[in-house]
Short mmCIF file of C-alpha atoms in Angstrom, two decimals:
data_model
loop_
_atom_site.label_atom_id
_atom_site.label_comp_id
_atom_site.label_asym_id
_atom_site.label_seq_id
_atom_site.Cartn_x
_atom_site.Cartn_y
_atom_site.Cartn_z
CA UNK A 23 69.75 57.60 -24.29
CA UNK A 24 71.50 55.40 -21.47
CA UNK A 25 72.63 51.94 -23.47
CA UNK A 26 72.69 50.33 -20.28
CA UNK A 27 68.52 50.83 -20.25
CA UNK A 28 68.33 49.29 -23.83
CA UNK A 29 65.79 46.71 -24.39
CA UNK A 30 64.44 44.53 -26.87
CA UNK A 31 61.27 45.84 -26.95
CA UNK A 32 63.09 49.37 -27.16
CA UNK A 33 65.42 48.08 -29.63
CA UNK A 34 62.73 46.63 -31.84
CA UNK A 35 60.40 50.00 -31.44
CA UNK A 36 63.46 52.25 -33.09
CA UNK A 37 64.88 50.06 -35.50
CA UNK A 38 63.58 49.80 -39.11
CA UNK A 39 60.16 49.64 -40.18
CA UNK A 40 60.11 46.11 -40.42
CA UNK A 41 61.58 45.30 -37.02
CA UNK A 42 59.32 47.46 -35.59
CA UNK A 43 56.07 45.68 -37.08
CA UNK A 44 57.81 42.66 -35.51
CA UNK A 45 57.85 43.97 -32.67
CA UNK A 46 54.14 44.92 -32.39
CA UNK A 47 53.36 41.53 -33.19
CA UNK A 48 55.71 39.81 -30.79
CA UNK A 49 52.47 41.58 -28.03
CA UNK A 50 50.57 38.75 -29.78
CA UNK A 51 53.09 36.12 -29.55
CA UNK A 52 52.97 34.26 -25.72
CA UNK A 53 55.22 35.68 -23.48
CA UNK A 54 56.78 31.96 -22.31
CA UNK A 55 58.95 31.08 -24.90
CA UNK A 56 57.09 27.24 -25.94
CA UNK A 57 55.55 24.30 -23.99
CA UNK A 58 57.49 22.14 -21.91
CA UNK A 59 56.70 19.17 -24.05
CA UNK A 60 54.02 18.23 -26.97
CA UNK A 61 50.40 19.21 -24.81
CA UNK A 62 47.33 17.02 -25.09
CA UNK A 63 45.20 19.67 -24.95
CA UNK A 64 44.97 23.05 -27.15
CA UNK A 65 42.32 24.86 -25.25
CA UNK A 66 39.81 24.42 -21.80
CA UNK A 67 36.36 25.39 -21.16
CA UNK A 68 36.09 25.62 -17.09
CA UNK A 69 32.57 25.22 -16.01
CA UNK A 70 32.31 26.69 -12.64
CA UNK A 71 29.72 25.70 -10.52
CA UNK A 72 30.07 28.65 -7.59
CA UNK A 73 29.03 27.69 -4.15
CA UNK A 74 29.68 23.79 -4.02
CA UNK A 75 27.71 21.37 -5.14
CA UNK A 76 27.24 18.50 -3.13
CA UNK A 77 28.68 15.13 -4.20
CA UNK A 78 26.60 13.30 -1.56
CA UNK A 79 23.49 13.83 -3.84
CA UNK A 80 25.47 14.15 -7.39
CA UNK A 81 28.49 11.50 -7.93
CA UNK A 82 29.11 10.15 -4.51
CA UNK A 83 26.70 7.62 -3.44
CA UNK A 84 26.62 6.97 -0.12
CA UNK A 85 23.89 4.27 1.30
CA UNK A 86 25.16 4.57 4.68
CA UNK A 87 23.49 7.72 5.57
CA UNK A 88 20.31 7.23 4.42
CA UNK A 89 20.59 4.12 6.74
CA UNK A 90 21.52 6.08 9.68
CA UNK A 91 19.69 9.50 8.26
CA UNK A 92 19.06 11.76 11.31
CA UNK A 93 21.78 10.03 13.91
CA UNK A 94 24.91 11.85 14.96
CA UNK A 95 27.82 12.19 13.11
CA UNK A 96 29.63 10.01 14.92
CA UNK A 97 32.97 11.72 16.59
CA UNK A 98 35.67 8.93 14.79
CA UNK A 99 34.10 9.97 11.24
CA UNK A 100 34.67 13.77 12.10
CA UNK A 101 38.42 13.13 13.67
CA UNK A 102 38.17 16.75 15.68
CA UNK A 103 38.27 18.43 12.01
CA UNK A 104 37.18 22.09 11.76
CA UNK A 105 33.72 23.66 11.25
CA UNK A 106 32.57 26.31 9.92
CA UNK A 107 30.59 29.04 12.07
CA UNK A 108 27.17 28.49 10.89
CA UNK A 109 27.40 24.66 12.03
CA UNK A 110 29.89 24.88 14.98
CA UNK A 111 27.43 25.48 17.79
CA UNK A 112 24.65 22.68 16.57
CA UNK A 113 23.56 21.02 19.22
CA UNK A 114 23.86 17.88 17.32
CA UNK A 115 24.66 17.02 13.33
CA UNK A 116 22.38 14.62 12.04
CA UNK A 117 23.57 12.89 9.07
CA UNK A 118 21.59 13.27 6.13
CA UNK A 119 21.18 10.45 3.42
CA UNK A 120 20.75 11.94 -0.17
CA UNK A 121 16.74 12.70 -1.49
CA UNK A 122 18.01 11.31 -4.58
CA UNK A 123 18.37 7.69 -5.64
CA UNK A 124 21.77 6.83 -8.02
CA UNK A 125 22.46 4.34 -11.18
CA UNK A 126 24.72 2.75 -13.17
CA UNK A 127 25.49 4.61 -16.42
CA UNK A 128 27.29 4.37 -19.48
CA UNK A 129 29.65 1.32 -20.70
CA UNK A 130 32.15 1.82 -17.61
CA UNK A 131 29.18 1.38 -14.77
CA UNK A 132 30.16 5.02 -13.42
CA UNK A 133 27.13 5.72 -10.41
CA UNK A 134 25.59 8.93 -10.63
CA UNK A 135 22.15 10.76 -9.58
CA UNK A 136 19.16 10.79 -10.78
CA UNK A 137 19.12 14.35 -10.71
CA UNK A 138 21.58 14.28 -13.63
CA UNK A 139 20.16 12.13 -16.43
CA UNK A 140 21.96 14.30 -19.17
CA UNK A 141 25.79 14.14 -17.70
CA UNK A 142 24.67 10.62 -16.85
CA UNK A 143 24.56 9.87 -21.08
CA UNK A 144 28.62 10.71 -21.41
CA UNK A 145 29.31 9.16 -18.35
CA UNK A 146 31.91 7.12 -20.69
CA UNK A 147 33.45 10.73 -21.43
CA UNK A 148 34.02 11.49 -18.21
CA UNK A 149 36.92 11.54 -15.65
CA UNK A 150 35.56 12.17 -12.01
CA UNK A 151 37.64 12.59 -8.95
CA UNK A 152 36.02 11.60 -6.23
CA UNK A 153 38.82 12.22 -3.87
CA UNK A 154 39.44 16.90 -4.33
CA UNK A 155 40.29 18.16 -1.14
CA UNK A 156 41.45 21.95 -0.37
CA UNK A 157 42.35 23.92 2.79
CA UNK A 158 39.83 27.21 2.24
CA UNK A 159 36.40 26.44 4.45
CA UNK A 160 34.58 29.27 2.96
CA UNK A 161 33.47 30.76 -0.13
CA UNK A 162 36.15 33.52 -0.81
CA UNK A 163 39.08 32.13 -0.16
CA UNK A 164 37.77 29.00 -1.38
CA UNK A 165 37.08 29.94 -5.48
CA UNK A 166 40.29 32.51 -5.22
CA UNK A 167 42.12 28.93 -4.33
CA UNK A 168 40.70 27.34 -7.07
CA UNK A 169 41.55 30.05 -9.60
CA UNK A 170 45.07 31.55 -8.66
CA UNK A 171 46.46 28.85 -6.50
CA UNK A 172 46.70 31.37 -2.87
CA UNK A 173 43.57 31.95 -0.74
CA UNK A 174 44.55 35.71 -0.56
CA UNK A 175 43.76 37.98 -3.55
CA UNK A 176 45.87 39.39 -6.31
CA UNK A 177 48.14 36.16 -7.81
CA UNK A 178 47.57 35.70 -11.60
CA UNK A 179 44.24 33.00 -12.37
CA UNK A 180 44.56 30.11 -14.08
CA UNK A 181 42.87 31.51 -17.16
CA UNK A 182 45.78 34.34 -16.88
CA UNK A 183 48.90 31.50 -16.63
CA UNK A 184 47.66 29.85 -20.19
CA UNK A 185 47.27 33.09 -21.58
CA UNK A 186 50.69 33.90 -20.43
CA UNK A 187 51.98 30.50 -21.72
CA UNK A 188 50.29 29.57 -24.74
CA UNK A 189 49.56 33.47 -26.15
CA UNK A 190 46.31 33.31 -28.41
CA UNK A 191 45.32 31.38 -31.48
CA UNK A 192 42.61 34.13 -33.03
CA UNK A 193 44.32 37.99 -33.04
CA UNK A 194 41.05 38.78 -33.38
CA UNK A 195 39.71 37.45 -30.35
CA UNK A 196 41.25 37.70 -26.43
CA UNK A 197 42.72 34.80 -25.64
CA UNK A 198 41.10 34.47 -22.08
CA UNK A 199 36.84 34.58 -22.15
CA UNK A 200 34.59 34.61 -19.18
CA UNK A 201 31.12 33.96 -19.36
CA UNK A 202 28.91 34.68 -16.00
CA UNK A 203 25.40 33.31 -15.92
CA UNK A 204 22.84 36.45 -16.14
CA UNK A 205 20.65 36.99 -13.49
CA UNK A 206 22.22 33.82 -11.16
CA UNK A 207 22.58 35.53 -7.89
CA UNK A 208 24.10 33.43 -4.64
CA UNK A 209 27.84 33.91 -3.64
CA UNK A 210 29.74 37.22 -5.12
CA UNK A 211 31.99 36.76 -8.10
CA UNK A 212 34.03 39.01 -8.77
CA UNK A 213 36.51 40.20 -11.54
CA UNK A 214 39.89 39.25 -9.68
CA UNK A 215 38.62 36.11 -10.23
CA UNK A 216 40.00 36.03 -13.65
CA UNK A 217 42.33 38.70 -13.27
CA UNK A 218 46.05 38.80 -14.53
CA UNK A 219 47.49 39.80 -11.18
CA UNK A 220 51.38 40.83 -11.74
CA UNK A 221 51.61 39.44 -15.26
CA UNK A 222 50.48 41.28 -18.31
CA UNK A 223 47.41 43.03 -17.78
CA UNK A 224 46.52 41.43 -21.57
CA UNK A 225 46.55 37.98 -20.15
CA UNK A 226 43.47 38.75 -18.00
CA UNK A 227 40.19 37.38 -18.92
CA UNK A 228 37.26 39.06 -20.77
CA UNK A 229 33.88 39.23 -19.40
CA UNK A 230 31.39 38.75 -22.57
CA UNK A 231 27.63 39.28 -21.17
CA UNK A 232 24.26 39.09 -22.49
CA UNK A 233 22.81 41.50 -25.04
CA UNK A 234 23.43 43.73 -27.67
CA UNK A 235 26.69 44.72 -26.01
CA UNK A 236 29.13 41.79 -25.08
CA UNK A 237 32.20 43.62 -24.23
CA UNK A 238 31.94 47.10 -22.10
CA UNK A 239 32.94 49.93 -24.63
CA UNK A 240 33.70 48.06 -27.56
CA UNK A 241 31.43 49.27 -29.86
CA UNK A 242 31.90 53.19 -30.85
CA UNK A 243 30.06 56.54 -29.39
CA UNK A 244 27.63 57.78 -31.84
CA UNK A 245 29.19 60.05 -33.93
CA UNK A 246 32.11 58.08 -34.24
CA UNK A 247 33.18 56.07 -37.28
CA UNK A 248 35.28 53.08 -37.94
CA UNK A 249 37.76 55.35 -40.02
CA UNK A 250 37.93 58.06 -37.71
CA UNK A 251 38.36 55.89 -35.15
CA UNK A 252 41.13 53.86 -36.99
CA UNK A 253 42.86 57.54 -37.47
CA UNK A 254 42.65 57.57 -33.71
CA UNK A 255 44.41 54.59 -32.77
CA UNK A 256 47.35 55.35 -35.29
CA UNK A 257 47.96 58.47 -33.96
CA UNK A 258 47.51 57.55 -30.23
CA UNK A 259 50.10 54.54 -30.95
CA UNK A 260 52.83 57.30 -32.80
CA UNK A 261 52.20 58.91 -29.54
CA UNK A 262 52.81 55.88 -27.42
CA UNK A 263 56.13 55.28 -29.56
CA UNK A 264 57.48 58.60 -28.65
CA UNK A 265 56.37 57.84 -24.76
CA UNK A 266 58.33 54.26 -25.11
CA UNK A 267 61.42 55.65 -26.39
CA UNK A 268 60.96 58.60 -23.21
CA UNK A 269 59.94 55.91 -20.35
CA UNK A 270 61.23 52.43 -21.65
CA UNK A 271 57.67 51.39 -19.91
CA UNK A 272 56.30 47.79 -21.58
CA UNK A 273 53.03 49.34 -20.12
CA UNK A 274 52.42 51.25 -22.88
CA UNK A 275 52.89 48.62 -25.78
CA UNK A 276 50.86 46.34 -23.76
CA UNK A 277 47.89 49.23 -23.70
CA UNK A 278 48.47 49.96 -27.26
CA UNK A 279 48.13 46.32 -27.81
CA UNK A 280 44.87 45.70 -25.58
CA UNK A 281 43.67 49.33 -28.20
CA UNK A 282 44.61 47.73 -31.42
CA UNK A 283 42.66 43.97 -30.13
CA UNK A 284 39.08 45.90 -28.88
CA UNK A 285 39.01 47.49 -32.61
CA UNK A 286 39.22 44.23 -34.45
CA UNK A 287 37.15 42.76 -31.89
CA UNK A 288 34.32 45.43 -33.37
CA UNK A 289 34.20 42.67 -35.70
CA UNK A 290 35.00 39.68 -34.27
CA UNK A 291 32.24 39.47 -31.55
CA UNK A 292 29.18 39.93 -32.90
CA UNK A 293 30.06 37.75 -35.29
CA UNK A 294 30.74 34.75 -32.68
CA UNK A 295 28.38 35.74 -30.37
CA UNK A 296 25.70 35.87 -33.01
CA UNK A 297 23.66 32.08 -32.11
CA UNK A 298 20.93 33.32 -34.81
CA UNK A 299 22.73 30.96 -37.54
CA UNK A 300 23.29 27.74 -35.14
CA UNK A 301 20.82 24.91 -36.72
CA UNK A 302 17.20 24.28 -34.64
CA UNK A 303 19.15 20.76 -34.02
CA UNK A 304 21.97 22.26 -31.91
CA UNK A 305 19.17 24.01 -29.78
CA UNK A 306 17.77 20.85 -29.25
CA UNK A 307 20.95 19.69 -28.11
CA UNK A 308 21.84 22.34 -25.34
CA UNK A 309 18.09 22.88 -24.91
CA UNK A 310 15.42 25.95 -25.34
CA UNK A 311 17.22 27.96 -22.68
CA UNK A 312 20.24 28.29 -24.86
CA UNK A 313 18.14 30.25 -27.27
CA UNK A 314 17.76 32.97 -24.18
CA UNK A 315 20.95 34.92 -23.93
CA UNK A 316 22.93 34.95 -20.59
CA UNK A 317 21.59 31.12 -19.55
CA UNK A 318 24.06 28.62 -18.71
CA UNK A 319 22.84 26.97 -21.88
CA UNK A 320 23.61 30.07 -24.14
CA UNK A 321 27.04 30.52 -22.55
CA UNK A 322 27.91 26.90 -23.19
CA UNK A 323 26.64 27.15 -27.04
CA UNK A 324 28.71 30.08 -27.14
CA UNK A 325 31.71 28.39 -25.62
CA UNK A 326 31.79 25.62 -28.43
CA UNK A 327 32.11 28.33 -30.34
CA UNK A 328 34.68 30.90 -29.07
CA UNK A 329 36.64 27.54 -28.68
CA UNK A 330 35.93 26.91 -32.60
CA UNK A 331 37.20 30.51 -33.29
CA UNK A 332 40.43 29.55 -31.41
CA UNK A 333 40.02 31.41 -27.42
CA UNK A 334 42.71 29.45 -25.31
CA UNK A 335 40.54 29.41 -22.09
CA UNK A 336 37.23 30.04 -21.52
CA UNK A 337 35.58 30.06 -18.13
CA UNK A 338 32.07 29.93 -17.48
CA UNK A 339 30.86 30.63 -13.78
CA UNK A 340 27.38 29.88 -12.71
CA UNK A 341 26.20 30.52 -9.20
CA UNK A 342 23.55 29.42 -7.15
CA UNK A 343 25.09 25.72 -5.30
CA UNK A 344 25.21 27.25 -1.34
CA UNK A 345 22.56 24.63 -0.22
CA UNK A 346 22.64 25.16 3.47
CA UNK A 347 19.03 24.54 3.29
CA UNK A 348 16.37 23.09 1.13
CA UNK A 349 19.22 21.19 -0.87
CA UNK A 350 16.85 18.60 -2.48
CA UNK A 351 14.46 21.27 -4.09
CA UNK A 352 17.14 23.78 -4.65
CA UNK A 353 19.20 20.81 -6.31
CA UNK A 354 16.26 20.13 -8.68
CA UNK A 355 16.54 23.51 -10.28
CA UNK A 356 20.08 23.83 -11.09
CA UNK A 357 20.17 20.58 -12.38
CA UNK A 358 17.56 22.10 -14.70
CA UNK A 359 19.82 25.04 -15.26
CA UNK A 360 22.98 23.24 -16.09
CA UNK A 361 22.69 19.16 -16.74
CA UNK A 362 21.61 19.66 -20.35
CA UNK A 363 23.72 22.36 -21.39
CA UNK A 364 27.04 20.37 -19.45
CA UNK A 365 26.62 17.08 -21.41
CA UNK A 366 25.74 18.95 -24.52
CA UNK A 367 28.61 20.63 -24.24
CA UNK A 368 30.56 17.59 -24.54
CA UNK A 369 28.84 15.73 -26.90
CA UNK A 370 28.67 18.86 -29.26
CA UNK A 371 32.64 19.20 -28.90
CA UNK A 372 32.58 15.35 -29.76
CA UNK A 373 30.87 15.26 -32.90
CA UNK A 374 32.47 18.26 -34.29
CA UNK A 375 36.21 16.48 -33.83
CA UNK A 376 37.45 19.05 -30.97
CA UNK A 377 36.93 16.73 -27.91
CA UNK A 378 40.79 14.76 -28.04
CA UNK A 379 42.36 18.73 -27.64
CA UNK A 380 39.28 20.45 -25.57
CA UNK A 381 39.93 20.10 -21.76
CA UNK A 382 36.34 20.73 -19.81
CA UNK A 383 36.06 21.05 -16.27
CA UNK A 384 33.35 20.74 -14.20
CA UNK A 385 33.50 21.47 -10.52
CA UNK A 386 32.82 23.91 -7.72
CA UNK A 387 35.48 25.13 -4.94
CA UNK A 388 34.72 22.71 -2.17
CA UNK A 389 32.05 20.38 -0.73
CA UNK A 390 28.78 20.01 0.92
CA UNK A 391 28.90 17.79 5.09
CA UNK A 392 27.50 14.58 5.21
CA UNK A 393 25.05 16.04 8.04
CA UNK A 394 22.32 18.29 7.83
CA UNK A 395 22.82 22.01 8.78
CA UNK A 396 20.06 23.23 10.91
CA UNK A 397 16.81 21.38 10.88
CA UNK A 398 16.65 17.66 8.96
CA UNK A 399 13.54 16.53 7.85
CA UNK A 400 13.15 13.24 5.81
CA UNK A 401 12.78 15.54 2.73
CA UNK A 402 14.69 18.07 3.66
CA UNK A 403 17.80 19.18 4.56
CA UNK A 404 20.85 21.15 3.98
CA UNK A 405 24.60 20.73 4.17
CA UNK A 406 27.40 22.81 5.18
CA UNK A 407 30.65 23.52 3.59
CA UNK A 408 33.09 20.80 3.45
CA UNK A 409 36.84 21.21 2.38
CA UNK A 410 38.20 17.31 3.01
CA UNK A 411 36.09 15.54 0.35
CA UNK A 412 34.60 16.25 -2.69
CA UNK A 413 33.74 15.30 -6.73
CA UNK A 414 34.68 17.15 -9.92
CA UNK A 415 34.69 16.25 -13.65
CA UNK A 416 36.74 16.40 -16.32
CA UNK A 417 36.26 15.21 -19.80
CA UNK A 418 38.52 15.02 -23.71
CA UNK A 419 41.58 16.77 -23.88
CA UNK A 420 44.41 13.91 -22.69
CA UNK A 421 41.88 12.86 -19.44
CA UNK A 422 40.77 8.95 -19.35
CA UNK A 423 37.09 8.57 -20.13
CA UNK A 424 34.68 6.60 -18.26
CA UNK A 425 37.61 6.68 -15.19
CA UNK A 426 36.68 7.05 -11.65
CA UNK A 427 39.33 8.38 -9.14
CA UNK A 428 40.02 8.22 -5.70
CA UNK A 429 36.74 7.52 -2.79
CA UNK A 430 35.64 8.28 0.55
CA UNK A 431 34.84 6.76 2.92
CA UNK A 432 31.51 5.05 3.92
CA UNK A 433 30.47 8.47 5.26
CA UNK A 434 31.11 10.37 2.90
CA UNK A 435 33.16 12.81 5.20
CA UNK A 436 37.01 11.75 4.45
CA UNK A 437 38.73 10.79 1.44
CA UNK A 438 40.05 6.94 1.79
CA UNK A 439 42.08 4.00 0.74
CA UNK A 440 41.22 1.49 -1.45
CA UNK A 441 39.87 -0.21 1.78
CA UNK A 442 37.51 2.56 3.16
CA UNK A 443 40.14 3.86 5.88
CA UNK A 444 40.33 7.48 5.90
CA UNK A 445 43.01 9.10 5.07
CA UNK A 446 45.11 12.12 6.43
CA UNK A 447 46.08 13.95 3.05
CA UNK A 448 49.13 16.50 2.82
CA UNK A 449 49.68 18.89 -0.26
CA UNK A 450 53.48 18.25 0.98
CA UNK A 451 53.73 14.94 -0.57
CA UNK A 452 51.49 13.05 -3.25
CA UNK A 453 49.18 10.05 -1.82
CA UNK A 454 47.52 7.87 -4.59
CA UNK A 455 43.90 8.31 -4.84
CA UNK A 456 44.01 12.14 -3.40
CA UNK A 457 43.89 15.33 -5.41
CA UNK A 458 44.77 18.35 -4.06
CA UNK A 459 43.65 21.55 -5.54
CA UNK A 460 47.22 22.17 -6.61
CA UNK A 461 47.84 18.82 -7.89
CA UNK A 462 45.04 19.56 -10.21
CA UNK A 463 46.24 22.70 -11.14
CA UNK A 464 49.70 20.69 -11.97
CA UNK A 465 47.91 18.19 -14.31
CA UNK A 466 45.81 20.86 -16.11
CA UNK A 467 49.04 22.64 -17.12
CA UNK A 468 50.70 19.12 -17.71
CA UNK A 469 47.26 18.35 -20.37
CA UNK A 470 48.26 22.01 -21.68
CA UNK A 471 51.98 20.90 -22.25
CA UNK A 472 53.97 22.61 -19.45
CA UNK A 473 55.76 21.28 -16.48
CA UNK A 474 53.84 23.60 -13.64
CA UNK A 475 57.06 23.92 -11.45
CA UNK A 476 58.53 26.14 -14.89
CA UNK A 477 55.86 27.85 -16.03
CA UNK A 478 56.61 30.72 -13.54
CA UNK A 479 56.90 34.14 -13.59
CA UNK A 480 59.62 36.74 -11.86
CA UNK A 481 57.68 39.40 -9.31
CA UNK A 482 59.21 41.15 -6.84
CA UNK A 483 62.44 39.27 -6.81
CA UNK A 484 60.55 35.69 -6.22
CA UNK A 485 59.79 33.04 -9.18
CA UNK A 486 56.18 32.92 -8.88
CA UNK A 487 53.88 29.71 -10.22
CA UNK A 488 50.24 28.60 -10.31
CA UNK A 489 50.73 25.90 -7.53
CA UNK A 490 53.42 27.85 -5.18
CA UNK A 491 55.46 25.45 -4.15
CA UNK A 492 53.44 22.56 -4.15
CA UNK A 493 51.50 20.30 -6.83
CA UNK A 494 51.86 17.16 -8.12
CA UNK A 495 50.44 15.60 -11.45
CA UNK A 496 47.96 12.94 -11.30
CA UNK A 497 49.63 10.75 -13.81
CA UNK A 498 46.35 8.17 -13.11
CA UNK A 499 44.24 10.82 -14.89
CA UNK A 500 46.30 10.71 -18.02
CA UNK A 501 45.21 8.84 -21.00
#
């Protein structure tokens, strides 16, 4: 044996028995060694709305275009910014004033749609940014933004970084769940999404999906029982302890760790995924469609309850908000798909005491124009995607409640200062009133209890973060 190649994970796998159990259970411990300071929030539940929703006809009321519905855009409102291909070579773009009429809700007067009556009851709950901007035009490089902080594949997601930070608060359970709506369709997702990229490949997320089956493999080949399998494992991990001392290679604990987690998980999940025991009341809560496994409902029931259980971060995508036509009818039906199940989510959190340390999100990767793509009809209309403005939510876990942040202007096109003047926003320096996608990246690991520019990991002889080299926290957000 070279001592120059000793380790601590080497040193811990030959030393005494009891060192050596230590060791094995350091692979549940978080790699980072503690938060930065005492977090706000314990866990998040990241509702991902995939395609964009528009904040024109959501959160962002704008009476100015249905004033001047079906006029130009005019050319000081667009400032010579970029479009994408499917709207570049309009002859014209005809602003389009939102189908959908807005109110006051809640105690704090926040305006929302009318196609949200549900989020519009915990309006006082909820933190919305009005002012998100990000650099990525289009879909891919958009939602890869918005989970891994680069528009080009392969970093670590955010799901991955908390993992990696705060380790796991159920051994029984990954720390890191993702829940895809069944049967959604629209934009790709796919697994990268909530991959670990060069960290751990145990920090990655966990796809749970509808039916008998949750997790891929889990459950053992017929023929196979728990004790023979449990024989298995033991004798696959003296084998792996043999290969350690050979290769010094933390791939193989990590494996044998990932092995030992899927057979308690033979336990653990069907025993949280099992929504047979939630009362008739909750149903009535989240609605009938939570009762149908793979909904948007069902996957937020089930989130309240992997976060009861003790998951870290769990991540629900749901596609179907690429409106580039028939936005006002296609609008309808999501809303019916996800309004519900969103504010239930909340209030359900609320009454059970886990709101104050649950961080939800709610949000897509960018937005929707302020003019129609292709043909505008009073009725009708679509929008195209729009990086420079755009609405998200947040709610519990260290936000405000019943806060709005930031606004656009009259348009709806830029993001602007308390006056209405648009504003030229840099991820180089913080304005007040903007939110870049990396400054909200920086204040979801602030909530979480870590300073973003630290939480960082060593690849390929360069100090990797979430935010690169940017972010700022939104201190205004705090509570």
């Amino acid at each position: 044996m070279d001592p120059l190649a000793l380790t601590r994970r080497h040193f811990l796998t030959n030393s005494t028995l009891g060192l050596g159990a230590l060791g094995l259970g350091s692979l549940e411990a978080p790699a980072f060694a503690a938060t930065h300071f005492a977090p706000k929030a314990k866990r998040v539940i990241y509702l991902f709305q995939s395609g964009g929703p528009a904040a024109q006809d959501l959160f962002d009321n704008k009476p100015l275009l249905r004033e001047k519905h079906g006029q130009p855009l005019p050319d000081f409102v667009r400032r010579g910014q970029r479009l994408t291909g499917m709207s570049a070579n309009q002859a014209e773009l005809p602003l389009a004033g939102s189908a959908f009429n807005f109110g006051r809700a809640g105690k704090c007067g926040m305006e929302l749609s009318e196609v949200m009556p549900e989020t519009a009851k915990i309006a006082d709950e909820m933190c919305l940014v009005r002012s998100m901007w990000t650099e990525a035009i289009n879909h891919d490089p958009a939602i890869t933004f918005f989970q891994t902080g680069s528009q080009i594949a392969g970093r670590p997601c955010l799901g991955a970084w908390v993992s990696y930070g705060l380790g796991s608060m159920n051994e029984n359970l990954p720390s890191f769940v993702v829940l895809v709506t069944a049967n959604q369709g629209d934009q790709p997702l796919y697994s990268r999404l909530w991959g670990s990229g060069f960290l751990d490949a145990r920090f990655q997320g966990t796809q749970f999906r509808a039916g008998k089956s949750p997790v891929l493999y889990l459950n053992n080949p017929e023929g196979i029982s728990p004790q023979s399998r449990r024989a298995l494992l033991d004798t696959l991990g003296a084998l792996s302890k043999l290969q350690t001392q050979n290769t010094l290679d933390p791939a193989i604990e990590s494996r044998m760790a990932q092995y030992q987690l899927a057979y308690r998980m033979q336990t653990s999940v069907p025993e949280v995924t099992d929504l047979s025991q939630e009362p008739d009341e909750t149903f009535a809560l989240y609605g009938e469609d939570a009762r149908k496994p793979g909904t948007f409902a069902a996957n937020c029931l089930l989130a309240r309850r992997l976060a009861e259980k003790g998951v870290r971060f769990i991540q629900l995508y749901h596609q179907g908000w690429d409106h580039h036509g028939g936005l006002p009818g296609a609008m309808r039906g999501q809303a019916k798909l996800t309004d519900k199940a969103s504010a239930a989510l909340v209030l359900d959190l609320k009454r059970r005491g886990m709101l104050d340390d649950t961080l939800v999100i709610w949000g897509g990767e960018f937005g929707r124009t302020s003019y129609s793509q292709g043909k505008l009809e009073k009725n009708n209309y679509g929008r195209d995607h729009h990086p420079r403005s755009f609405s998200l939510w947040m709610a519990g876990g260290g936000v405000k409640r019943g806060f709005t942040y930031g606004r656009t202007d009259d348009y709806g096109y830029n993001i602007a200062d308390e006056k209405g003047n648009p504003l030229t926003p840099s991820k180089d320096h913080f304005t007040p009133g903007v939110v870049h996608v990396h400054d909200l990246q920086a204040t979801i690991l602030q909530l979480l209890g870590f300073d973003h520019t630290r939480l960082s990991y060593r690849y390929q002889g360069r100090d990797f973060r979430l935010t690169d080299v940017h972010g700022h926290v939104v201190k205004d957000l705090l509570a």
